[in-house]
Tab-separated table of C-alpha atoms and ligand atoms in Angstrom:
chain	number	residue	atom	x	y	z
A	11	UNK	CA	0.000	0.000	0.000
A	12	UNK	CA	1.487	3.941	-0.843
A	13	UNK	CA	1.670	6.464	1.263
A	14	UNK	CA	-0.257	8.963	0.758
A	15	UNK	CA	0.141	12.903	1.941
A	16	UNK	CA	-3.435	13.580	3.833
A	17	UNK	CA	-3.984	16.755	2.069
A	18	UNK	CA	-3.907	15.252	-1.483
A	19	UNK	CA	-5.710	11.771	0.338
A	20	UNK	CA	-8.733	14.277	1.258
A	21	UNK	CA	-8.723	15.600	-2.178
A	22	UNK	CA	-8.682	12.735	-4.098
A	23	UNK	CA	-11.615	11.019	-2.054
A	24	UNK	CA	-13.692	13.792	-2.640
A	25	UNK	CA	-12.719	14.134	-6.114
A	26	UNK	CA	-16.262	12.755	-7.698
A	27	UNK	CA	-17.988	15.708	-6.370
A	28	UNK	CA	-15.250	18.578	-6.703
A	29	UNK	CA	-14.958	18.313	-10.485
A	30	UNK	CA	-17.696	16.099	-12.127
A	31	UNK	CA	-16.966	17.372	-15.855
A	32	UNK	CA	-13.482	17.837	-16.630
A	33	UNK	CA	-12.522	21.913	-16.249
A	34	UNK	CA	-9.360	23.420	-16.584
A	35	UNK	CA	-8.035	23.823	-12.961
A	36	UNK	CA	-5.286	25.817	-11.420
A	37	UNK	CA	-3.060	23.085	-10.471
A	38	UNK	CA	-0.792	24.774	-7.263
A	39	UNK	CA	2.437	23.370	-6.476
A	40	UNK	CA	2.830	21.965	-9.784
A	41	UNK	CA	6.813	21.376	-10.065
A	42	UNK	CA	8.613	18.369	-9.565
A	43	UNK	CA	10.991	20.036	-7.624
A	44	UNK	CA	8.889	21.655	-4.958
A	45	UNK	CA	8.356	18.067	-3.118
A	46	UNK	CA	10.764	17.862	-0.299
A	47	UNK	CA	12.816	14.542	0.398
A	48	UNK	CA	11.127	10.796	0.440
A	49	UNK	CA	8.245	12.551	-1.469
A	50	UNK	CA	8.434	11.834	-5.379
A	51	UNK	CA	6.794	14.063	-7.867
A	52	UNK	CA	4.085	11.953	-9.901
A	53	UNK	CA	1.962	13.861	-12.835
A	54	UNK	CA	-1.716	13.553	-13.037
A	55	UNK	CA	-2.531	11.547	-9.807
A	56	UNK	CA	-4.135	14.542	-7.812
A	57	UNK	CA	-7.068	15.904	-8.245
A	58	UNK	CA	-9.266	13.505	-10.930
A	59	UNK	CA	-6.471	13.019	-12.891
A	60	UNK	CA	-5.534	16.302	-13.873
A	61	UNK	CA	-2.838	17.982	-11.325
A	62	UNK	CA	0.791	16.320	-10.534
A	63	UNK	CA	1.318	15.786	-6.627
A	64	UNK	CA	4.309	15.204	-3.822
A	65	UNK	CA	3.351	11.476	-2.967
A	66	UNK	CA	5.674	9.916	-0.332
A	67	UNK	CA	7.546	6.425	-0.683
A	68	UNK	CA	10.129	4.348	1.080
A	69	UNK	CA	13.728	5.160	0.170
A	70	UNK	CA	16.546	3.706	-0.123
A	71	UNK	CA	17.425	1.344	2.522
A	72	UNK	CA	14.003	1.685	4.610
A	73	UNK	CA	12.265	-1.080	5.331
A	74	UNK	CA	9.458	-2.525	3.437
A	75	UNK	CA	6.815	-5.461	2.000
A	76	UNK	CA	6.514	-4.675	-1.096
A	77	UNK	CA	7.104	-2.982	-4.322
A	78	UNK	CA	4.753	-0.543	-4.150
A	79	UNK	CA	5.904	1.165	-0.706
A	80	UNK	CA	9.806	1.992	-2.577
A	81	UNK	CA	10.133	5.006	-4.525
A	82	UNK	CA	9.271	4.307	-8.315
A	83	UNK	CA	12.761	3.072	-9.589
A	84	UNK	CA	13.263	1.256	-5.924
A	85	UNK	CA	12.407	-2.255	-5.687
A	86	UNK	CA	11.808	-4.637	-2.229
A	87	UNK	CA	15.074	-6.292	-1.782
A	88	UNK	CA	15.084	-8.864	1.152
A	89	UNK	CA	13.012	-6.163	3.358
A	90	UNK	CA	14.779	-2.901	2.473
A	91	UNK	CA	14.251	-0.823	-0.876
A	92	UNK	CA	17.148	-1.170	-3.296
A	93	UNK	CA	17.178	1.094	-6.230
A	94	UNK	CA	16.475	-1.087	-9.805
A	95	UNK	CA	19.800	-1.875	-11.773
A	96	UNK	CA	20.301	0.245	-14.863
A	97	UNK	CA	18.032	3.190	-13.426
A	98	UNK	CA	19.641	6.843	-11.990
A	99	UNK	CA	18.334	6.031	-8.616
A	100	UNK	CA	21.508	2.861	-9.095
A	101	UNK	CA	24.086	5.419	-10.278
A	102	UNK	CA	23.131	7.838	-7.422
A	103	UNK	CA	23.750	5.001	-4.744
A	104	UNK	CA	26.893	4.194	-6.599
A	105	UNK	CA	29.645	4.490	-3.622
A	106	UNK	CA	32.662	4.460	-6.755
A	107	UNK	CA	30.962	7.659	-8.456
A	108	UNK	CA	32.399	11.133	-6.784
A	109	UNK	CA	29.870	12.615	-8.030
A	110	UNK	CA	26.129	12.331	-7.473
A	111	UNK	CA	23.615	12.464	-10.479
A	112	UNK	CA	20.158	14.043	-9.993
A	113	UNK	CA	17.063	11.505	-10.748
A	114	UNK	CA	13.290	12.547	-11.415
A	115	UNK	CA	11.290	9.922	-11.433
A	116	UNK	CA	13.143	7.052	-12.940
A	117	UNK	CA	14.962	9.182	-15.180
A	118	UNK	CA	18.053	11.316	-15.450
A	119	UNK	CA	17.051	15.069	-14.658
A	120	UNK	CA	18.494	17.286	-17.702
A	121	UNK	CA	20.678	18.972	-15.813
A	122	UNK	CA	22.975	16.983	-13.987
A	123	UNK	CA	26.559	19.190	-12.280
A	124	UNK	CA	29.664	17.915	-11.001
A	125	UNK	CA	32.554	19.004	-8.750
A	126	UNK	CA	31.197	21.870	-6.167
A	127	UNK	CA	28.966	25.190	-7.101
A	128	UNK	CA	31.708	27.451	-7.028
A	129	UNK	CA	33.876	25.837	-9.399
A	130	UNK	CA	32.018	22.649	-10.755
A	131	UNK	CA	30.421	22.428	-14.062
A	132	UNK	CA	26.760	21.348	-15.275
A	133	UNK	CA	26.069	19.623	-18.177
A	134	UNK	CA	22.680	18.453	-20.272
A	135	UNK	CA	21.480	14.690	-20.317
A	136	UNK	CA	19.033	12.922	-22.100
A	137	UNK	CA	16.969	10.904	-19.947
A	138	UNK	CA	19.370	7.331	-19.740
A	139	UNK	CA	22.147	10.174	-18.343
A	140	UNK	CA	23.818	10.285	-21.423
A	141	UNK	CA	25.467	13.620	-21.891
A	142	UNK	CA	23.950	15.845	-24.546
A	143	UNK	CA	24.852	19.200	-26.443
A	144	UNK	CA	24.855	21.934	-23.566
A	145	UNK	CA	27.107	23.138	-20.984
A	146	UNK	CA	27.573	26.031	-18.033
A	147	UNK	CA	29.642	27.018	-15.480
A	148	UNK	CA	27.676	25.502	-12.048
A	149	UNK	CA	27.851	29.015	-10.862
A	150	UNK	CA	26.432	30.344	-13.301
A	151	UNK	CA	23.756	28.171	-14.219
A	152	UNK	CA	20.799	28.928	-12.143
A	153	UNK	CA	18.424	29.271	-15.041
A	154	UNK	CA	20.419	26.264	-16.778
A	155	UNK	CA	17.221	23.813	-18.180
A	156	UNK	CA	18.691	21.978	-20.971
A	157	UNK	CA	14.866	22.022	-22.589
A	158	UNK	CA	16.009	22.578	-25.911
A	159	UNK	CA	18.784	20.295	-25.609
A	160	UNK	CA	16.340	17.691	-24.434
A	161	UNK	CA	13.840	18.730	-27.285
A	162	UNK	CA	16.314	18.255	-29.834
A	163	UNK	CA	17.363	14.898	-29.042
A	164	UNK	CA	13.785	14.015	-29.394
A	165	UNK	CA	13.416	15.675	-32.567
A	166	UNK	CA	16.475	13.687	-34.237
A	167	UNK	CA	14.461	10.401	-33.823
A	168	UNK	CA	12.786	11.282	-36.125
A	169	UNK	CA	14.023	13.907	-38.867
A	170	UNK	CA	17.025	14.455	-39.818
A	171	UNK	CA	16.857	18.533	-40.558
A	172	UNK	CA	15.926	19.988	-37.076
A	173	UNK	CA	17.169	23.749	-37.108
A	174	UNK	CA	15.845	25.142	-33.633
A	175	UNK	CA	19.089	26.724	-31.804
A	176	UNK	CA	19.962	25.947	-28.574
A	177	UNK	CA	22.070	28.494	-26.226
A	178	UNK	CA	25.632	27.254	-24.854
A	179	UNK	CA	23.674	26.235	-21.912
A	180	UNK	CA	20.630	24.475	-23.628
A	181	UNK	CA	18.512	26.585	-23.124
A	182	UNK	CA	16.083	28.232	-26.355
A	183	UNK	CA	18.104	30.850	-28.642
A	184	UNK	CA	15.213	33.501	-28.675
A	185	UNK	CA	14.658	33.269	-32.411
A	186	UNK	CA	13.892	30.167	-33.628
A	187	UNK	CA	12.911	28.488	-37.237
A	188	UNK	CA	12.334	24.914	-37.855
A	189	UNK	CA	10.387	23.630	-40.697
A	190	UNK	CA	9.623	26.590	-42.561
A	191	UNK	CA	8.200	28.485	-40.015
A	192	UNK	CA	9.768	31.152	-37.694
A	193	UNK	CA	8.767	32.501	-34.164
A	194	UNK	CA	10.381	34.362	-30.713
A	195	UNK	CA	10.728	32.024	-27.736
A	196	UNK	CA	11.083	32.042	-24.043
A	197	UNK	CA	14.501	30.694	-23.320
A	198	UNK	CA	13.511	28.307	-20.601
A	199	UNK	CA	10.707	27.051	-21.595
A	200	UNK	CA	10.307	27.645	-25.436
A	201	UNK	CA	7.023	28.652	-25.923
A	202	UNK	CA	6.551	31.285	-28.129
A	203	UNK	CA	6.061	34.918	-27.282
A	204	UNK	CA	5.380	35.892	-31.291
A	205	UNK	CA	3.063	35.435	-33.993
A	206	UNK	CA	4.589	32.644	-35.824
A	207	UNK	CA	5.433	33.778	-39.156
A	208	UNK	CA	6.624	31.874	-42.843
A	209	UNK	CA	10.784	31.593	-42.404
A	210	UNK	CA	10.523	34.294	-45.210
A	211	UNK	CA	9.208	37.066	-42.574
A	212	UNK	CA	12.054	36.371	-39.937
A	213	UNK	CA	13.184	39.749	-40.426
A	214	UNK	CA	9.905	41.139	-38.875
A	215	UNK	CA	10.325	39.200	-36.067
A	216	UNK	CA	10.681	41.857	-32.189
A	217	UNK	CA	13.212	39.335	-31.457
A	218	UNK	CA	15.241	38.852	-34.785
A	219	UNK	CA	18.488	40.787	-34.553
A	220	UNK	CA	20.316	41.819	-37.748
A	221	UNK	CA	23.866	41.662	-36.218
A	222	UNK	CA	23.680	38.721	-34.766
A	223	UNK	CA	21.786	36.558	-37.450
A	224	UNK	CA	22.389	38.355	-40.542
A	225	UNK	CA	19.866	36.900	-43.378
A	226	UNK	CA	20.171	33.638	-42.785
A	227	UNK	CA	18.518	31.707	-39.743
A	228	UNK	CA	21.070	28.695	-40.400
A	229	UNK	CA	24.273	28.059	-39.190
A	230	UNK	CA	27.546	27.625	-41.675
A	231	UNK	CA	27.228	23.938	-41.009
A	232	UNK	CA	23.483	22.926	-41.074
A	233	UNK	CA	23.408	25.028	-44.380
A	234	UNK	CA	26.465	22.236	-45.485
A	235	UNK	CA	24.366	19.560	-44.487
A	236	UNK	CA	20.904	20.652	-45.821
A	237	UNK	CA	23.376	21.302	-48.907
A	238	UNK	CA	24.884	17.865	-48.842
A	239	UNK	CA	21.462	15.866	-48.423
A	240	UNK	CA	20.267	17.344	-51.183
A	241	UNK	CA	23.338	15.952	-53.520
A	242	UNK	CA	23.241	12.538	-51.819
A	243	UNK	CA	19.442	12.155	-53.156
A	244	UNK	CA	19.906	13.795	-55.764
A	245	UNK	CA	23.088	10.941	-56.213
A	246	UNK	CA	21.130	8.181	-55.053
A	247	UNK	CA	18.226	9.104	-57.738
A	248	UNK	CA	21.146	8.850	-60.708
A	249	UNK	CA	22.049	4.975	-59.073
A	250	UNK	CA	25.164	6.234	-57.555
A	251	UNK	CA	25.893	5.984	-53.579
A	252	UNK	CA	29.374	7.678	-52.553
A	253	UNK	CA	30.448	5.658	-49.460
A	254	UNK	CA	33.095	8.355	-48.942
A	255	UNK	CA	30.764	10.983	-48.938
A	256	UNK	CA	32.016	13.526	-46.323
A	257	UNK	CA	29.572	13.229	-43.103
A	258	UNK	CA	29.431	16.638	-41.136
A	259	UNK	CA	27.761	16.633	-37.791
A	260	UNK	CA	26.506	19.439	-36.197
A	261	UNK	CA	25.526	20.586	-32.742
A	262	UNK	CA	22.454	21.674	-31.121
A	263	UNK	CA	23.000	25.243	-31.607
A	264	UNK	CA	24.323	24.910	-35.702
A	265	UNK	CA	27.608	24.820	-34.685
A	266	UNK	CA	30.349	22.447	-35.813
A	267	UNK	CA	30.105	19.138	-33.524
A	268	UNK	CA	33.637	18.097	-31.834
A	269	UNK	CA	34.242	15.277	-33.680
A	270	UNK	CA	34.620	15.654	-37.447
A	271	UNK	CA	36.100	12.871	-39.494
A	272	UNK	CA	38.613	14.864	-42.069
A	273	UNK	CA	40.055	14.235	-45.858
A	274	UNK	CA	42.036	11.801	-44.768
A	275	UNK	CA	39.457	9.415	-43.120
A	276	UNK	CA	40.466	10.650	-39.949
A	277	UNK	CA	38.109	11.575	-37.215
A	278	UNK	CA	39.604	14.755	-35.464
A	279	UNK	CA	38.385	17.154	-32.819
A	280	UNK	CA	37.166	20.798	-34.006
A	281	UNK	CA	36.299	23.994	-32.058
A	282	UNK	CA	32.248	25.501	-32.997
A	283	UNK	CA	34.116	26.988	-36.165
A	284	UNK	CA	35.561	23.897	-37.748
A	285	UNK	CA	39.289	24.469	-36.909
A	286	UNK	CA	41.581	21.668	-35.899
A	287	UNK	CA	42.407	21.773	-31.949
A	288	UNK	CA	45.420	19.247	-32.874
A	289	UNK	CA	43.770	16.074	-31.822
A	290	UNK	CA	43.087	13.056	-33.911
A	291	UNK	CA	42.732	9.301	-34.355
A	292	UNK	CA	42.225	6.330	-36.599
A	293	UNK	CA	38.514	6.674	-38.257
A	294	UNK	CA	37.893	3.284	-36.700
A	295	UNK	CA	38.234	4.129	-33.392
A	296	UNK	CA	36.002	7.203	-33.311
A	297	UNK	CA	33.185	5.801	-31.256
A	298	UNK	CA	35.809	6.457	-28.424
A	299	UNK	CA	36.613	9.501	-29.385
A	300	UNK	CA	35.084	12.587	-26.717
A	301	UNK	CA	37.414	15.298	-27.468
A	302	UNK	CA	35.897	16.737	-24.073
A	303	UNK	CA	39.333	17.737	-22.964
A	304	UNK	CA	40.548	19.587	-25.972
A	305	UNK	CA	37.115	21.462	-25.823
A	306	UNK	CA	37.554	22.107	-22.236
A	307	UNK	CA	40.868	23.547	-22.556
A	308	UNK	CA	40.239	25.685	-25.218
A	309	UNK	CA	36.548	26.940	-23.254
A	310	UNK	CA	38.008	27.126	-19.766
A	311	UNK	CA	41.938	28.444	-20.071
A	312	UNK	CA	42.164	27.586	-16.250
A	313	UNK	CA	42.041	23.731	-16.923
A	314	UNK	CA	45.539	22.336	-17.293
A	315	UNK	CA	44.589	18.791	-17.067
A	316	UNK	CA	46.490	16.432	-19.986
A	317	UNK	CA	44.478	15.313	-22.917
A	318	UNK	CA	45.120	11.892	-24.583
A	319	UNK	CA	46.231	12.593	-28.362
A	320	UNK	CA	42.536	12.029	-29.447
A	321	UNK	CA	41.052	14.444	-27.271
A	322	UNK	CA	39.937	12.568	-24.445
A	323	UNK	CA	41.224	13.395	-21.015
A	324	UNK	CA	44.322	11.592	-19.653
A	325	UNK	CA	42.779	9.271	-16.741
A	326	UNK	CA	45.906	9.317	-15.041
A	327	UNK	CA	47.239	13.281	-13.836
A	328	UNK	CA	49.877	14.571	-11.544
A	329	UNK	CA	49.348	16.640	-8.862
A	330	UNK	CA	51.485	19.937	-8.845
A	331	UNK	CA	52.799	18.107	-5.480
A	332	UNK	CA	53.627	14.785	-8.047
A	333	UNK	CA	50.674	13.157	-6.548
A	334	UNK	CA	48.801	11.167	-8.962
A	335	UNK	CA	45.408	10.614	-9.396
A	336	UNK	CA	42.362	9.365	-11.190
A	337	UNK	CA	39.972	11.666	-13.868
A	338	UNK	CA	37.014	10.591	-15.300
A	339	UNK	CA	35.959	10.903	-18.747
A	340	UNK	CA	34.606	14.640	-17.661
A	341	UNK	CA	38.432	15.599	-16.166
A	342	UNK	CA	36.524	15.252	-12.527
A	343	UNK	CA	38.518	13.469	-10.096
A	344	UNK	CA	37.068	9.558	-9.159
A	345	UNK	CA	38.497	6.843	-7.313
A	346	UNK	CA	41.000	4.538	-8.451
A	347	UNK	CA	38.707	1.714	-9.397
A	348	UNK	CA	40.804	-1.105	-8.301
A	349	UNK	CA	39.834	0.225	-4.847
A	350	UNK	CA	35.793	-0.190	-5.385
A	351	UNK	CA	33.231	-3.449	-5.397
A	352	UNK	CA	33.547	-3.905	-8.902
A	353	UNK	CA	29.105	-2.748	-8.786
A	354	UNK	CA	27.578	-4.538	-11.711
A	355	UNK	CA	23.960	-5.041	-10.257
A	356	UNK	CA	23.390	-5.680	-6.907
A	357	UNK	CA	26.185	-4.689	-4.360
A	358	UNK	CA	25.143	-5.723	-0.744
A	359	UNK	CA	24.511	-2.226	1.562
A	360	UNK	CA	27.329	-2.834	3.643
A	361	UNK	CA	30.132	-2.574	0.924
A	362	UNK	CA	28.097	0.226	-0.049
A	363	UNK	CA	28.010	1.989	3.341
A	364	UNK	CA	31.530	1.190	3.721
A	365	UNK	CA	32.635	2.751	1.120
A	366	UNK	CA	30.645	5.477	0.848
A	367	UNK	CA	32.591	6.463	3.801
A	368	UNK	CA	35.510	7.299	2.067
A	369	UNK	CA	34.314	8.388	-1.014
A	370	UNK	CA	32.794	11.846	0.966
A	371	UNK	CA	36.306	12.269	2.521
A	372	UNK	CA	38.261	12.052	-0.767
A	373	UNK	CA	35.355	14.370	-2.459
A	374	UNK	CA	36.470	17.241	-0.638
A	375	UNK	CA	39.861	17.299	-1.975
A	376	UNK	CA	38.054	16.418	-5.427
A	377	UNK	CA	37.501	20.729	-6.188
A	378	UNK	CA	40.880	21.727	-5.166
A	379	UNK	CA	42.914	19.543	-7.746
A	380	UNK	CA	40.641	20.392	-10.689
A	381	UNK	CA	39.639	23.923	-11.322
B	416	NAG	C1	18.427	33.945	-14.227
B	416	NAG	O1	17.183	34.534	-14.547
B	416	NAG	C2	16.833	35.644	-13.734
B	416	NAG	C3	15.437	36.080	-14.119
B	416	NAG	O2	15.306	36.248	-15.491
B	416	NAG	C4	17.870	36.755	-13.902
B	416	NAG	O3	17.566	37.855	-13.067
B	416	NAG	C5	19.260	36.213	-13.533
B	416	NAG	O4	20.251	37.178	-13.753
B	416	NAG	C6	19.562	34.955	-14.354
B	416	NAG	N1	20.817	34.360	-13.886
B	416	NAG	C7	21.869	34.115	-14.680
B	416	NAG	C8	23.060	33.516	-14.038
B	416	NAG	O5	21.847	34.359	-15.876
B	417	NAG	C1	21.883	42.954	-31.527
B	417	NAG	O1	23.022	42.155	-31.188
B	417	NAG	C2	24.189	42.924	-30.892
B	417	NAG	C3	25.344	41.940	-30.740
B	417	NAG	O2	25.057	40.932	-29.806
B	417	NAG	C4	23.935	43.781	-29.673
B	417	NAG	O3	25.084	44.544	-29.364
B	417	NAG	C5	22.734	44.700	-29.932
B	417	NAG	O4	22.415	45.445	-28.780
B	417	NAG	C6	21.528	43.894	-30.388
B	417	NAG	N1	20.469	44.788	-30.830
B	417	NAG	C7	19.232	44.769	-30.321
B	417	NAG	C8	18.262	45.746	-30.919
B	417	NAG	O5	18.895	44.007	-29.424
B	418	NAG	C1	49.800	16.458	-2.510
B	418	NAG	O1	48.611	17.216	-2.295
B	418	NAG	C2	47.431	16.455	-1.985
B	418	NAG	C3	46.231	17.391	-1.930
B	418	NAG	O2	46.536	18.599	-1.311
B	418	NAG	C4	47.656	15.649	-0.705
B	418	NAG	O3	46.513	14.871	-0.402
B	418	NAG	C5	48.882	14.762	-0.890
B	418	NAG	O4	49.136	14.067	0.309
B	418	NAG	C6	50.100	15.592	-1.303
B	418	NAG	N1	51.215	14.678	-1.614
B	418	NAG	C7	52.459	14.883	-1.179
B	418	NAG	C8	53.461	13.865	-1.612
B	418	NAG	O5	52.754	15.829	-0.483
């Protein structure tokens, strides 16, 4: 049996009579972050259906019958909720990780930050926690939503020509076109707050700027590969498929992606602009390929961390003491692994524990050998 908070208990019982035909209510407290800890934000369970509510669960390692009393992405365990293998809720309770990621729900919250506010970083996620286009200082990134980063993502599923902008942080670029049409947005949200207008009318837009857009909406390289789509069908209609056909990527906000593969079947890491930042590898071995050092360098001149020849950060690094010491694949400090349960799927609570111990000693230190 759940939990239930009495306030949203006395609501739902007299539901029937409160809203008999379905009108558009003011739902209050209506953000998944307003519900304080071992309540869970769940959508469309208050109120007939149509407002989200704080319900509370069992967390982890409370005691409990059943399923249904843990925290959705908790499971009963032998009498105590355990968090389900694969989820966020796993990763969070992950005693090798210095860092801890954010979960809503079951899912990765788009925003996820490591190190410490002052000097840590934030990045976007898609919902498995995979890191996505969008980045910010953590001091700086209060208003940080990753909502177009997210959106975009989404988008890609399913076309391959998706031309809204995302900001550095991904967040909405106020002016936005996709699919022929153009419109001002809000940057967190990105609803719009114009008339939406044929791409052709841009220019009229309150929110289109002449110096910074110029006449074209698109980027340098979504105009190459709207370009280069065009000859490939235009190939493929005359029976001939170029296998070498060059393959440009770009990022969320039209930008040139990191990794580029170059003339000579390459795959090398770029800056926004397309030029070389000097690292490079075999075209086969690209899927390994981050280049998230050689960005970071070149974005934040205080990081002096060593960068693998493709790109990636060094996982070993000296100390300016000659102390060495662990990075992960984000240049934050982690544990030497060696030293961890090696945490597949289900790691008994008192390695956990045990180890968890340390891990908030050494996380201290973590900020001061970094930034
Ligand atoms: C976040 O948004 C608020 C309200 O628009 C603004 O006052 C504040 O300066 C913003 N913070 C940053 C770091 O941009
Ligand atoms: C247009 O963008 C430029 C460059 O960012 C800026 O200096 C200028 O104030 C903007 N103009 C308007 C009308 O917002
Ligand atoms: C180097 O500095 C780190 C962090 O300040 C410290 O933990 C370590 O013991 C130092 N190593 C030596 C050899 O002094």
């Amino acid at each position: 049996m759940v939990v239930i908070t009495l306030e949203i208990f006395a609501v739902s019982t007299v539901c029937t009579q409160v809203c008999p035909d379905s009108e558009v209510l003011n739902c209050y407290n209506d953000e998944y972050d307003s519900c304080s800890d071992s309540y869970v934000w769940q959508e469309q369970t208050s109120v007939c259906g149509m407002c989200g509510a704080c319900h509370q669960y069992k967390g982890f390692d409370e005691l409990c019958n059943s399923d249904d009393e843990c925290q959705p992405g908790y499971k009963c365990d032998s009498g105590m909720c355990k968090p389900e293998s694969d989820t966020c809720y796993e990763e969070k309770h992950d005693s090798c990780l210095q860092w801890t990621p954010v979960c809503v729900g079951e899912e990765y919250a788009p925003r996820q930050c490591k190190g410490v506010r002052a000097q840590g970083r934030c990045y976007c996620a898609d919902t498995k926690g995979v890191r996505i286009f969008g980045e910010q200082v953590w001091s700086k990134a209060e208003n940080m939503t990753c909502g177009c980063s997210r959106r975009v993502e989404e988008l890609k599923k399913t076309r391959n020509d998706v031309s809204l902008h995302c900001n550095e942080q991904g967040n909405y670029e106020t002016l936005q076109c996709d699919d022929g049409l153009c419109w001002c947005a809000e940057e967190k949200s990105g609803l719009p707050t114009s008339r939406i207008v044929p791409e052709g009318m841009m220019t009229m837009l309150y929110c289109y700027n002449e110096t910074e857009v110029g006449s074209q909406y698109l980027r340098i390289c979504e105009s190459q590969v709207i370009a280069q789509a065009k000859i490939e069908i235009e190939m493929e209609a005359h029976g001939t498929i170029n296998p070498n056909f060059p393959y440009l990527i770009c990022d969320s906000d039209g930008t040139y992606s990191a990794i580029q593969v170059n003339d000579y079947n390459q795959a090398v890491c770029v800056w926004k602009d397309n030029s070389q930042l000097g690292y490079a590898t075999e075209q086969n071995l690209k899927a390994g390929m981050t280049c998230r050092c050689a960005l970071d360098r070149k974005r934040y001149p205080d990081i002096q961390l060593k960068c693998q020849s493709n790109g990636n950060y060094m996982e070993s690094q000296t100390m300016g003491n000659g102390t060495d010491y662990l990075v992960d694949e984000d240049g934050f400090y982690k544990l030497d692994t060696s030293a961890c349960p090696t945490t597949t799927t289900t790691t008994s609570s008192t390695t956990t524990t045990a180890t968890g111990t340390t891990t908030a000693t050494t996380t201290a230190t973590t900020t001061v050998l970094i930034v």
